[in-house]
Coordinates of C-alpha atoms and ligand atoms in Angstrom, one line a residue:
M1442 CA 25.6 8.9 -13.6
S1443 CA 28.1 9.1 -16.4
D1444 CA 31.0 11.5 -16.2
E1445 CA 30.8 11.9 -19.9
V1446 CA 27.8 14.3 -20.0
P1447 CA 29.0 17.9 -19.2
T1448 CA 27.1 19.2 -16.2
E1449 CA 26.6 22.6 -17.9
H1450 CA 24.8 21.0 -20.8
P1451 CA 21.3 22.3 -20.9
R1452 CA 19.9 18.8 -21.6
A1453 CA 22.3 17.1 -19.1
V1454 CA 19.7 15.2 -17.1
S1455 CA 18.0 13.9 -20.2
L1456 CA 21.4 12.9 -21.6
R1457 CA 22.3 11.1 -18.4
L1458 CA 19.2 9.1 -18.5
R1459 CA 20.1 8.0 -22.0
E1460 CA 23.5 7.0 -20.7
R1461 CA 21.9 4.8 -18.1
L1462 CA 19.9 3.0 -20.7
V1463 CA 22.9 2.5 -22.9
A1464 CA 24.8 1.2 -19.9
G1465 CA 21.8 -1.0 -19.2
I1466 CA 22.2 -2.6 -22.6
D1467 CA 25.9 -3.1 -22.1
A1468 CA 25.2 -4.8 -18.7
G1469 CA 22.6 -7.2 -20.3
L1470 CA 19.7 -5.6 -18.4
T1471 CA 17.9 -3.6 -21.1
S1472 CA 16.7 -4.6 -24.5
Q1473 CA 17.6 -2.6 -27.6
H1474 CA 13.9 -2.0 -28.0
G1475 CA 14.0 -0.3 -24.7
L1476 CA 15.8 2.6 -26.4
I1477 CA 12.9 3.1 -28.7
A1478 CA 10.4 3.0 -25.9
H1479 CA 12.5 5.5 -24.0
G1480 CA 12.5 7.9 -27.0
R1481 CA 8.7 7.8 -27.0
G1482 CA 8.7 8.7 -23.3
E1483 CA 11.3 11.3 -23.7
A1484 CA 9.3 13.2 -26.3
I1485 CA 6.2 13.3 -24.1
D1486 CA 8.3 14.3 -21.0
Y1487 CA 9.6 17.2 -23.1
L1488 CA 6.0 18.3 -23.8
L1489 CA 5.2 18.0 -20.1
G1490 CA 8.0 20.4 -19.2
E1491 CA 10.0 17.5 -17.7
Q1492 CA 8.2 18.0 -14.4
T1493 CA 5.6 16.2 -12.3
I1494 CA 2.2 17.8 -12.9
E1495 CA -0.2 18.1 -10.0
S1496 CA -2.5 15.4 -11.3
A1497 CA 0.3 12.9 -11.6
A1498 CA 1.5 13.6 -8.0
T1499 CA -2.1 13.0 -6.8
A1500 CA -2.2 9.7 -8.8
A1501 CA 1.2 8.7 -7.3
K1502 CA -0.1 9.3 -3.8
T1503 CA -3.3 7.4 -4.5
G1504 CA -1.3 4.6 -5.9
V1505 CA 0.6 4.4 -2.6
A1506 CA -2.7 4.4 -0.7
A1507 CA -3.9 1.4 -2.9
M1508 CA -0.6 -0.4 -2.2
L1509 CA -0.8 0.2 1.6
L1510 CA -4.3 -1.2 1.5
A1511 CA -3.3 -4.3 -0.5
D1512 CA -2.9 -7.8 0.8
N1513 CA -0.3 -8.8 -1.8
P1514 CA 1.2 -5.7 -3.6
V1515 CA 3.8 -6.5 -6.2
I1516 CA 6.1 -4.2 -8.2
S1517 CA 6.9 -5.3 -11.8
V1518 CA 10.3 -4.5 -13.2
N1519 CA 11.5 -4.6 -16.8
G1520 CA 14.8 -3.8 -18.5
N1521 CA 14.2 0.0 -18.7
V1522 CA 13.1 0.3 -15.1
A1523 CA 16.1 -1.7 -13.9
A1524 CA 18.5 0.6 -15.9
L1525 CA 16.9 3.9 -15.1
A1526 CA 15.9 3.7 -11.5
P1527 CA 17.2 0.6 -9.6
E1528 CA 17.7 2.5 -6.3
A1529 CA 14.3 4.2 -6.4
T1530 CA 12.6 1.0 -7.3
V1531 CA 14.2 -0.9 -4.4
E1532 CA 13.6 1.9 -2.0
L1533 CA 9.9 1.9 -2.8
A1534 CA 9.7 -1.9 -2.6
N1535 CA 11.4 -1.8 0.8
A1536 CA 9.3 1.0 2.1
L1537 CA 6.1 -0.9 1.2
D1538 CA 7.6 -4.3 2.1
A1539 CA 6.5 -5.4 -1.4
P1540 CA 8.3 -8.0 -3.6
L1541 CA 9.7 -7.1 -7.0
E1542 CA 9.0 -9.3 -10.0
V1543 CA 11.0 -9.3 -13.2
N1544 CA 8.6 -9.4 -16.1
L1545 CA 9.9 -8.9 -19.6
F1546 CA 8.4 -8.4 -23.0
H1547 CA 11.6 -9.6 -24.8
R1548 CA 12.2 -12.3 -22.3
S1549 CA 15.4 -14.3 -21.9
D1550 CA 16.6 -16.3 -18.9
E1551 CA 19.9 -14.3 -19.0
R1552 CA 18.2 -11.0 -18.8
V1553 CA 15.7 -12.0 -16.2
D1554 CA 18.5 -13.2 -14.0
A1555 CA 20.7 -10.2 -14.6
I1556 CA 17.9 -7.8 -13.7
A1557 CA 17.0 -9.8 -10.5
Q1558 CA 20.7 -9.8 -9.5
H1559 CA 21.0 -6.1 -10.2
L1560 CA 18.0 -5.4 -8.0
R1561 CA 19.5 -7.6 -5.2
D1562 CA 22.8 -5.7 -5.6
H1563 CA 20.8 -2.5 -4.9
G1564 CA 19.3 -4.0 -1.6
A1565 CA 16.1 -5.7 -2.7
S1566 CA 15.0 -8.5 -0.4
T1567 CA 12.4 -10.4 -2.4
V1568 CA 12.8 -10.6 -6.1
F1569 CA 10.9 -13.1 -8.2
G1570 CA 13.1 -13.7 -11.2
L1571 CA 13.7 -17.1 -12.9
G1572 CA 11.2 -19.9 -12.4
A1573 CA 8.0 -18.3 -13.4
D1574 CA 5.3 -21.0 -12.7
A1575 CA 2.0 -19.4 -13.7
T1576 CA 0.5 -17.7 -16.8
I1577 CA -1.6 -14.6 -17.1
P1578 CA -4.8 -15.9 -19.0
G1579 CA -5.2 -14.5 -22.5
L1580 CA -1.7 -13.2 -22.9
S1581 CA 0.2 -15.3 -25.4
H1582 CA 3.6 -13.6 -25.4
D1583 CA 6.4 -13.9 -22.8
R1584 CA 5.0 -11.2 -20.5
G1585 CA 2.3 -13.7 -19.6
Q1586 CA 4.9 -15.8 -17.6
V1587 CA 4.6 -14.8 -14.0
H1588 CA 5.2 -16.2 -10.5
E1589 CA 2.2 -17.8 -8.6
E1590 CA 3.4 -16.1 -5.4
G1591 CA 4.1 -12.8 -7.2
I1592 CA 2.1 -11.1 -9.9
F1593 CA -0.3 -14.0 -10.4
S1594 CA -1.7 -13.8 -6.9
A1595 CA -1.2 -10.1 -6.3
D1596 CA -4.2 -7.9 -5.7
V1597 CA -2.4 -4.7 -6.6
V1598 CA 0.4 -4.5 -9.2
L1599 CA 2.5 -1.4 -9.8
V1600 CA 3.9 -1.4 -13.3
P1601 CA 6.4 1.4 -14.1
L1602 CA 6.4 1.3 -17.9
E1603 CA 4.1 -1.2 -19.4
D1604 CA 2.8 -2.6 -22.7
G1605 CA -0.9 -2.3 -23.3
D1606 CA -1.7 -6.0 -23.8
R1607 CA -0.6 -6.9 -20.3
A1608 CA -2.3 -3.9 -18.8
E1609 CA -5.6 -5.2 -20.3
A1610 CA -4.9 -8.8 -19.2
L1611 CA -4.2 -7.9 -15.6
G1612 CA -7.3 -5.7 -15.6
A1613 CA -9.3 -8.7 -16.8
M1614 CA -7.9 -10.7 -13.7
D1615 CA -9.5 -8.0 -11.5
K1616 CA -6.3 -6.7 -10.2
T1617 CA -5.8 -3.1 -9.3
E1618 CA -3.2 -1.9 -11.7
I1619 CA -1.1 1.2 -11.1
V1620 CA 0.8 2.2 -14.2
I1621 CA 3.5 4.8 -14.5
D1622 CA 3.7 5.9 -18.2
L1623 CA 4.2 9.3 -19.5
N1624 CA 1.8 8.8 -22.4
P1625 CA -1.9 9.6 -21.4
L1626 CA -2.9 8.1 -24.7
S1627 CA -1.2 4.7 -24.3
R1628 CA -3.4 1.6 -23.8
S1629 CA -1.5 1.1 -20.5
T1630 CA -2.6 4.4 -18.9
Q1631 CA -6.0 4.1 -20.5
T1632 CA -6.6 0.7 -19.0
A1633 CA -4.9 1.3 -15.6
S1634 CA -7.0 1.7 -12.4
I1635 CA -4.5 4.4 -11.4
P1636 CA -2.5 5.9 -14.2
I1637 CA 0.5 8.1 -13.3
C1638 CA 1.5 10.2 -16.3
D1639 CA 5.0 11.0 -15.2
N1640 CA 8.6 10.0 -15.8
L1641 CA 9.2 6.9 -13.6
V1642 CA 12.5 8.4 -12.4
R1643 CA 10.4 11.2 -10.8
A1644 CA 7.3 9.2 -9.8
L1645 CA 9.1 6.4 -7.9
P1646 CA 10.8 8.7 -5.3
L1647 CA 7.6 10.6 -5.0
M1648 CA 5.8 7.4 -4.1
T1649 CA 8.4 6.5 -1.5
E1650 CA 7.9 9.9 0.1
A1651 CA 4.1 9.3 0.1
V1652 CA 4.7 6.0 1.9
T1653 CA 6.2 7.9 4.8
E1654 CA 3.4 10.4 4.7
L1655 CA 0.6 7.8 4.5
E1656 CA 1.8 4.8 6.5
T1657 CA 0.1 6.0 9.7
A1658 CA -3.1 6.9 7.9
S1659 CA -6.3 4.9 8.8
E1660 CA -7.6 2.3 6.4
D1661 CA -10.8 4.5 6.0
D1662 CA -8.7 7.5 5.0
L1663 CA -6.7 5.4 2.5
R1664 CA -9.8 3.9 1.1
A1665 CA -11.4 7.3 0.7
M1666 CA -8.4 8.5 -1.3
V1667 CA -8.7 5.5 -3.6
D1668 CA -12.5 5.8 -4.0
V1669 CA -12.4 9.4 -4.9
F1670 CA -9.7 9.0 -7.5
D1671 CA -10.8 9.7 -11.1
A1672 CA -8.6 8.0 -13.7
D1673 CA -10.3 9.6 -16.7
A1674 CA -9.9 13.1 -15.2
T1675 CA -6.2 12.4 -14.5
L1676 CA -5.6 11.4 -18.1
A1677 CA -7.6 14.4 -19.4
D1678 CA -5.5 16.7 -17.2
A1679 CA -2.2 15.3 -18.6
L1680 CA -3.5 15.7 -22.1
E1681 CA -4.5 19.2 -21.4
A1682 CA -1.1 20.0 -19.9
I1683 CA 0.6 18.7 -23.1
R1684 CA -1.9 20.6 -25.3
S1685 CA -1.7 23.9 -23.5
G1686 CA 1.9 23.9 -22.3
D1687 CA 0.5 25.3 -19.1
F1688 CA 2.0 23.1 -16.4
A1689 CA 1.1 23.4 -12.8
G1690 CA 4.3 21.5 -12.1
L1691 CA 5.4 20.5 -8.7
S1692 CA 9.1 20.1 -9.2
T1693 CA 11.6 21.5 -11.5
D1694 CA 14.3 19.9 -9.5
L1695 CA 15.5 17.6 -12.2
E1696 CA 18.4 16.4 -10.1
R1697 CA 15.9 14.3 -8.2
M1698 CA 16.3 11.9 -11.1
Ligands
PTJ2718 O1 12.6 -5.0 -20.9 P1 11.4 -5.5 -21.7 O2 11.8 -6.7 -22.6 O3 10.2 -5.9 -20.9 O4 11.0 -4.4 -22.8 C1 10.4 -3.2 -22.3 C2 9.9 -2.3 -23.4 C3 10.0 -0.9 -22.9 C4 10.8 -2.4 -24.7 C5 8.5 -2.7 -23.8 O5 7.7 -2.7 -22.7 C6 7.9 -1.7 -24.9 O6 8.1 -1.9 -26.1 O7 7.2 -0.7 -24.4 P2 6.4 0.3 -25.4 O8 5.1 -0.5 -25.9 O9 7.3 0.9 -26.3 O10 5.8 1.3 -24.3 C7 6.7 2.2 -23.7 C8 5.8 3.2 -22.9 O11 6.6 3.7 -21.9 C9 5.5 4.4 -23.8 O12 4.1 4.7 -23.7 C10 6.3 5.6 -23.3 O13 5.7 6.8 -23.4 C11 6.5 5.2 -21.9 N1 7.8 5.6 -21.3 C12 9.1 5.5 -21.8 N2 10.0 5.9 -20.9 C13 9.3 6.2 -19.8 C14 8.0 6.0 -20.0 N3 7.1 6.3 -19.1 C15 7.5 6.8 -17.9 N4 8.8 7.0 -17.6 C16 9.8 6.7 -18.5 N5 11.1 6.9 -18.3

């Protein structure tokens, strides 16, 4: 984290996250549009009390159950994720033994390669970067470029921060899609099989903790968790938390970011 944000500043954590994105742009990881996307998320996080609400924690745990059940789980990474939470992303991938795939909206070879290298520098073992060799049907923009061995053949895809078009296209390919997006009204969360309405910097470490908790669970128990999950109720709960300002938050430990 940057030394430039005074620790006593009441918005220190939020400011440090902004610093990470600005550094991400300087390092060629993040697109300038990523700042705008972050601002949207920041506003919603503010309304959620900048904490993980219970329903999001349940969704995060259910997402892990789905990934543990998967044959080919893949974690998709864009420029915001790479800048905000490279350690947490790699830790989750390693805990699940799942590959990472760089998938960008504003795609350039330079940025794909920089992000892949950044993830490897943080200890990632399998990263699909350059050399996309398959296309998501029905998706004309660059996010449709994927790896045959990665997102294309995955049965479960975790997408921390998404655009709605791709969420719909992956859904149409019958994949289980787990989306982390603060906005319960976005097309991404509305389309996801398992929407996690939380800041990705909090949700990813929670998911890694859940791997430790669930990795010895039986397949039947994991399947029961996934079967009982109610995406609509999860989204409604997040909306209600925003509307009422009444958070049953799990963690106010903002330093976990
Ligand atoms: O790196 P690229 O080229 O793939 O570009 C990525 C961006 C983010 C620019 C692109 O995917 C985009 O434009 O996204 P959108 O359509 O603006 O959507 C961003 C969504 O992410 C919004 O619904 C925000 O609420 C949400 N969001 C932003 N920051 C966070 C977040 N959700 C969880 N955690 C965050 N930190």
